[in-house]
mmCIF file of C-alpha atoms in Angstrom:
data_model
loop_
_atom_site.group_PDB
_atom_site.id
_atom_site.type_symbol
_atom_site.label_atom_id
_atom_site.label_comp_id
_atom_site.label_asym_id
_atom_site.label_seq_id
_atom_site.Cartn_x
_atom_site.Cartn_y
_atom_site.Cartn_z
ATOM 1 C CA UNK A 29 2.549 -53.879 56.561
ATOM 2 C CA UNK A 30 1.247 -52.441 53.499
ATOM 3 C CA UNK A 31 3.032 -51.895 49.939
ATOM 4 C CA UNK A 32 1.259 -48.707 49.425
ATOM 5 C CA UNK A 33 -0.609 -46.375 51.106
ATOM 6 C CA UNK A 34 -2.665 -43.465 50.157
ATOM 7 C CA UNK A 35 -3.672 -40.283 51.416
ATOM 8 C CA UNK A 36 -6.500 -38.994 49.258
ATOM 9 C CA UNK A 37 -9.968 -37.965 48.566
ATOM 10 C CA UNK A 38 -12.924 -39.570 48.874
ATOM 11 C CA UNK A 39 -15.246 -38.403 46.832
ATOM 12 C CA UNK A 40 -19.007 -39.800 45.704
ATOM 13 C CA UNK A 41 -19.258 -39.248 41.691
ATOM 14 C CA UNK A 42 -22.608 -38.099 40.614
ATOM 15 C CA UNK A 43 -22.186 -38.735 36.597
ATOM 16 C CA UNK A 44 -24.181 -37.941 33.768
ATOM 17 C CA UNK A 45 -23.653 -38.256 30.033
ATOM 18 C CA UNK A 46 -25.460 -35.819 27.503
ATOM 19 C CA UNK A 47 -24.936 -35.869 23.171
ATOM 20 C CA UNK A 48 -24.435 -32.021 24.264
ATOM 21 C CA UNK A 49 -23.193 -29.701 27.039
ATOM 22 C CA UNK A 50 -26.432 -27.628 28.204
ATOM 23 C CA UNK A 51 -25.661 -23.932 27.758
ATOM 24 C CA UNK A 52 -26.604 -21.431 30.212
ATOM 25 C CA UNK A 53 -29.870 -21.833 31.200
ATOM 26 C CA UNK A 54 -30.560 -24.613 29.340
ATOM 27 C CA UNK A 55 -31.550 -27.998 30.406
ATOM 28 C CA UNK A 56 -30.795 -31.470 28.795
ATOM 29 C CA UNK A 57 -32.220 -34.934 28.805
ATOM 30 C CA UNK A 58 -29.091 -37.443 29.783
ATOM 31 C CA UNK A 59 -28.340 -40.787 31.703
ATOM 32 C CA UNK A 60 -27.242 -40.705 35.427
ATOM 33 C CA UNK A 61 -24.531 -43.069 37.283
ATOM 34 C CA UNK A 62 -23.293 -42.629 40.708
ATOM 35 C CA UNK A 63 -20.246 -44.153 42.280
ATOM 36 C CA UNK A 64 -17.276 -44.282 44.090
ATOM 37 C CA UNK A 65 -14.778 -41.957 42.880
ATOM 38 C CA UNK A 66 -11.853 -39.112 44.050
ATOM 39 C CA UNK A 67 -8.374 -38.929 42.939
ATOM 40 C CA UNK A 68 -6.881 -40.992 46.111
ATOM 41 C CA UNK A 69 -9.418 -43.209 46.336
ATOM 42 C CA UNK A 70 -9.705 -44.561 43.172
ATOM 43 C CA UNK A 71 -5.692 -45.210 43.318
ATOM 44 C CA UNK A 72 -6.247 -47.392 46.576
ATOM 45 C CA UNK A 73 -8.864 -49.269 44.950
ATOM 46 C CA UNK A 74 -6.350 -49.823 41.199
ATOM 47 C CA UNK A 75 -3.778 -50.670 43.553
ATOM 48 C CA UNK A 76 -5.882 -53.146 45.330
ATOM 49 C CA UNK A 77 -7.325 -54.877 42.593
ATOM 50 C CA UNK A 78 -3.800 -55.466 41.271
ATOM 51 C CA UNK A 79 -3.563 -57.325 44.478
ATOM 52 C CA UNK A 80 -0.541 -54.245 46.088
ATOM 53 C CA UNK A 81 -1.253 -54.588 49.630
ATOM 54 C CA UNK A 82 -2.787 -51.385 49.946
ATOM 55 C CA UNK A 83 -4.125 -48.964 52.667
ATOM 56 C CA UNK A 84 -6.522 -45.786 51.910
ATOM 57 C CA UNK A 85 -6.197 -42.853 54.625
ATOM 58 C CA UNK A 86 -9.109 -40.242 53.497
ATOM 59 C CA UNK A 87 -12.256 -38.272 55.333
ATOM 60 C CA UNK A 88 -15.934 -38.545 54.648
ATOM 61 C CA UNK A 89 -18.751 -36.854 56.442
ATOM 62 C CA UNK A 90 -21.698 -38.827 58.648
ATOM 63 C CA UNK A 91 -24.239 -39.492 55.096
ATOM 64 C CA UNK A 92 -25.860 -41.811 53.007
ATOM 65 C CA UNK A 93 -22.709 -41.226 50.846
ATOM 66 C CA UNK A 94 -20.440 -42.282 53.533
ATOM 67 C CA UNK A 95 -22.721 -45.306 53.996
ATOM 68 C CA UNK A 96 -22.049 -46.149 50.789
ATOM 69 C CA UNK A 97 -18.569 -45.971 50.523
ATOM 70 C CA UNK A 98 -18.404 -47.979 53.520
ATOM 71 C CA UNK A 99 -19.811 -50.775 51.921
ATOM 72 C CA UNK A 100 -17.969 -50.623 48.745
ATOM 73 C CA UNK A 101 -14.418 -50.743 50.484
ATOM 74 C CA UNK A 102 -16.179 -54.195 52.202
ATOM 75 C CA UNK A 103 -16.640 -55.308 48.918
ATOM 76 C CA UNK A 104 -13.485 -54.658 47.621
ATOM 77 C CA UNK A 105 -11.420 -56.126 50.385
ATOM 78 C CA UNK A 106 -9.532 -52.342 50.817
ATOM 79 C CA UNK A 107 -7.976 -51.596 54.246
ATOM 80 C CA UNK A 108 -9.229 -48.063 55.061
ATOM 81 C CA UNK A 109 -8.852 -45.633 58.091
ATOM 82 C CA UNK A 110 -11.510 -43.103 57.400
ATOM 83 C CA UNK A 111 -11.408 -40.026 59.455
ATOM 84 C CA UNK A 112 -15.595 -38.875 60.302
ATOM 85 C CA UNK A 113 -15.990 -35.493 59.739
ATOM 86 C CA UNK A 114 -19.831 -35.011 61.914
ATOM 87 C CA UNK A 115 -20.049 -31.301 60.456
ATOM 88 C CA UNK A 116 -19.002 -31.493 56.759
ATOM 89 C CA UNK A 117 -20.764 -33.705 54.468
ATOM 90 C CA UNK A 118 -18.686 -36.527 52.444
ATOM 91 C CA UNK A 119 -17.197 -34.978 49.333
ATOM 92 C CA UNK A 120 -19.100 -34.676 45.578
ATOM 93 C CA UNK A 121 -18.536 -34.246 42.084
ATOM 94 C CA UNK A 122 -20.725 -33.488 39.435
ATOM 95 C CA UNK A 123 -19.564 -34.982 36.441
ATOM 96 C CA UNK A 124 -20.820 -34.281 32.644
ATOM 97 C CA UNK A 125 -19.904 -36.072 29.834
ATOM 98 C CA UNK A 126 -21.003 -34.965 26.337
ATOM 99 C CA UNK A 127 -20.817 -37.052 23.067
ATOM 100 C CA UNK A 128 -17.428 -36.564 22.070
ATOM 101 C CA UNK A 129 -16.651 -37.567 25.490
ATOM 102 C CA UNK A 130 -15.499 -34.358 26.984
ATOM 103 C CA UNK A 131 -15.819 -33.842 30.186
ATOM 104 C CA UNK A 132 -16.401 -30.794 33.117
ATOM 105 C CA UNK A 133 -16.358 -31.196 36.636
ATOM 106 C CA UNK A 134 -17.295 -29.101 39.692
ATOM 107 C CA UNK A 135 -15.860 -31.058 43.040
ATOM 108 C CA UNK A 136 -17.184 -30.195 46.603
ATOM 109 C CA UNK A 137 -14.514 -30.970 48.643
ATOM 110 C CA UNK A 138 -16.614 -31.633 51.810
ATOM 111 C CA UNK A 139 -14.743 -33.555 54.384
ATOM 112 C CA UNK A 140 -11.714 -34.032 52.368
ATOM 113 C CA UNK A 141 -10.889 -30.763 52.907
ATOM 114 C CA UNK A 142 -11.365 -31.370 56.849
ATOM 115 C CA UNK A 143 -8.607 -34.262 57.045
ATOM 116 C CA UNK A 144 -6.295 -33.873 60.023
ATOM 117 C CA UNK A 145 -2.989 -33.840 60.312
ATOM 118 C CA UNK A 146 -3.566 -35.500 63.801
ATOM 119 C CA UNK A 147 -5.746 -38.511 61.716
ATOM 120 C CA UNK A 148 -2.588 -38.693 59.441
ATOM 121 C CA UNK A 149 -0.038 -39.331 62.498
ATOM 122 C CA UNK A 150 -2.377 -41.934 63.909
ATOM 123 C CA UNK A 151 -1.442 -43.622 61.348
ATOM 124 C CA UNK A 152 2.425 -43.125 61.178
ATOM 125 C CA UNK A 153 4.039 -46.323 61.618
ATOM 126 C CA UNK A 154 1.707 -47.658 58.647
ATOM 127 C CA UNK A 155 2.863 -44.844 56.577
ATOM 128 C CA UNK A 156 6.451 -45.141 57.469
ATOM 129 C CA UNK A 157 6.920 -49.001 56.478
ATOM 130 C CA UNK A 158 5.001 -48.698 53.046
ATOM 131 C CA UNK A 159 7.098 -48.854 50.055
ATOM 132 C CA UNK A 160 5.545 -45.955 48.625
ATOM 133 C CA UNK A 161 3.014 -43.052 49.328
ATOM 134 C CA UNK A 162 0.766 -41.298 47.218
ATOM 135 C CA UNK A 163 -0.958 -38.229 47.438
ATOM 136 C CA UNK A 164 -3.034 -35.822 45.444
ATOM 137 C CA UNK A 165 -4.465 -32.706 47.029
ATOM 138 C CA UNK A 166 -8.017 -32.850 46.853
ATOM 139 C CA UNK A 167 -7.562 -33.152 50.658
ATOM 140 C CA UNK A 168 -6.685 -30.903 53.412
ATOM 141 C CA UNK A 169 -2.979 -29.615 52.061
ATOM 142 C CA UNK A 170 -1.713 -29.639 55.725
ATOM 143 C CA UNK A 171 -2.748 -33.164 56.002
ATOM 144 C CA UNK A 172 -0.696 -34.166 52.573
ATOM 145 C CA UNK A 173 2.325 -32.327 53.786
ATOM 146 C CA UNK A 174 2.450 -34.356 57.176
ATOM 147 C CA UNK A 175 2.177 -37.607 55.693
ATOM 148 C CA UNK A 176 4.770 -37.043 52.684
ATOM 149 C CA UNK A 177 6.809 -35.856 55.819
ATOM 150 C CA UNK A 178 6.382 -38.769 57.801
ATOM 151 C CA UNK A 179 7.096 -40.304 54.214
ATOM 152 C CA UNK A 180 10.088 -38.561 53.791
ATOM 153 C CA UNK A 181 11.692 -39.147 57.237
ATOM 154 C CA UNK A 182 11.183 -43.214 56.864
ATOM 155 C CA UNK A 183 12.934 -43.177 52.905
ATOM 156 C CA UNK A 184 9.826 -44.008 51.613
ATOM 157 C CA UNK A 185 9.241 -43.627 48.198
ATOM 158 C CA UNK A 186 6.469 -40.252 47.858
ATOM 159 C CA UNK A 187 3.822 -39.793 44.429
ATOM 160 C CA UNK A 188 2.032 -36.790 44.333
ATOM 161 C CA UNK A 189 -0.319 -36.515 42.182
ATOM 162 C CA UNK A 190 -0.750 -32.537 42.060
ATOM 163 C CA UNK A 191 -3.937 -31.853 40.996
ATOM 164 C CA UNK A 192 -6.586 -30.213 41.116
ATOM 165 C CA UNK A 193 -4.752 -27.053 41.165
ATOM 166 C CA UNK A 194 -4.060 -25.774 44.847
ATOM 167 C CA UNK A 195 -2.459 -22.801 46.208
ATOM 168 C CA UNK A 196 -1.042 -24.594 48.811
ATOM 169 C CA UNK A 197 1.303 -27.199 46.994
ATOM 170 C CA UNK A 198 4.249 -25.120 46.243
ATOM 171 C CA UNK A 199 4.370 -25.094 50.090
ATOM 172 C CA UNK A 200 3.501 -28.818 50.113
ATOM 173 C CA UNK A 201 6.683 -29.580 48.220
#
């Protein structure tokens, strides 16, 4: 039985840090990172290295990216039931940091936005004894709404985390 579980994004981070934001057009010189990173998954992982008995539900693609993530919920000791999406790559953000240490983002969903509501009730009974569920929608919206009401059915406690923005939510909720 798990404490928490989450139904999120997975999403490789692809991070660079510039004194500047390039304007149109223009290019800067900056460092580069790479990591693990999406809204859902970085929860499981903070949850899990607070020692909460946790368990990540999210999609990735069949990539080097995938791979990687793979290896890094090894590592971490994180439970994880990742759905393999063979036609949509694992999901990306480019991430630039300027001096003053604001930030802009462009996310490609990729798989995320392929999670099934079918991968979600696989994975009912783990959902319905949790303690709590938490969600963001970076994923599939359909898939969020069928876990928070598989959630909902059991008594169990439901966080949404409702960003990024998404049409869908107001449905959602």
């Amino acid at each position: 039985m798990f404490d928490v579980v989450v139904v999120g994004s997975y999403v490789q981070d692809l991070a660079f840090n510039t004194e500047i934001f390039p304007a149109p057009g223009e290019t800067r010189i900056g460092a580069f990172r790479t990591g693990p990173g999406g809204k859902g998954f970085n929860q499981a992982v903070a949850c899990n290295r607070l020692d909460i008995k946790t368990l990540f539900i999210g999609a990735v693609g069949d990539d080097i990216f995938a791979k990687g993530v793979r290896e890094f919920i090894a590592s971490e000791g994180l439970s994880a039931e990742l759905q393999v999406c063979t036609d949509h790559p694992t999901g990306a953000a480019s991430i630039v940091v300027n001096g003053d240490g604001q930030n802009l983002i462009v996310v490609a969903l990729g798989a995320n936005d392929h999670l099934s509501s079918d991968h979600i009730g696989a994975f009912s009974a783990q959902i319905s004894q949790a303690k709590y569920l938490v969600c963001q929608v970076e994923n599939n919206i359909a898939a969020t709404e069928a876990a928070m009401k598989i959630a909902r059915e059991k008594g169990v406690t439901t966080i949404l985390n409702p960003a990024p923005i998404n049409d869908g939510l107001t449905r959602a909720l």
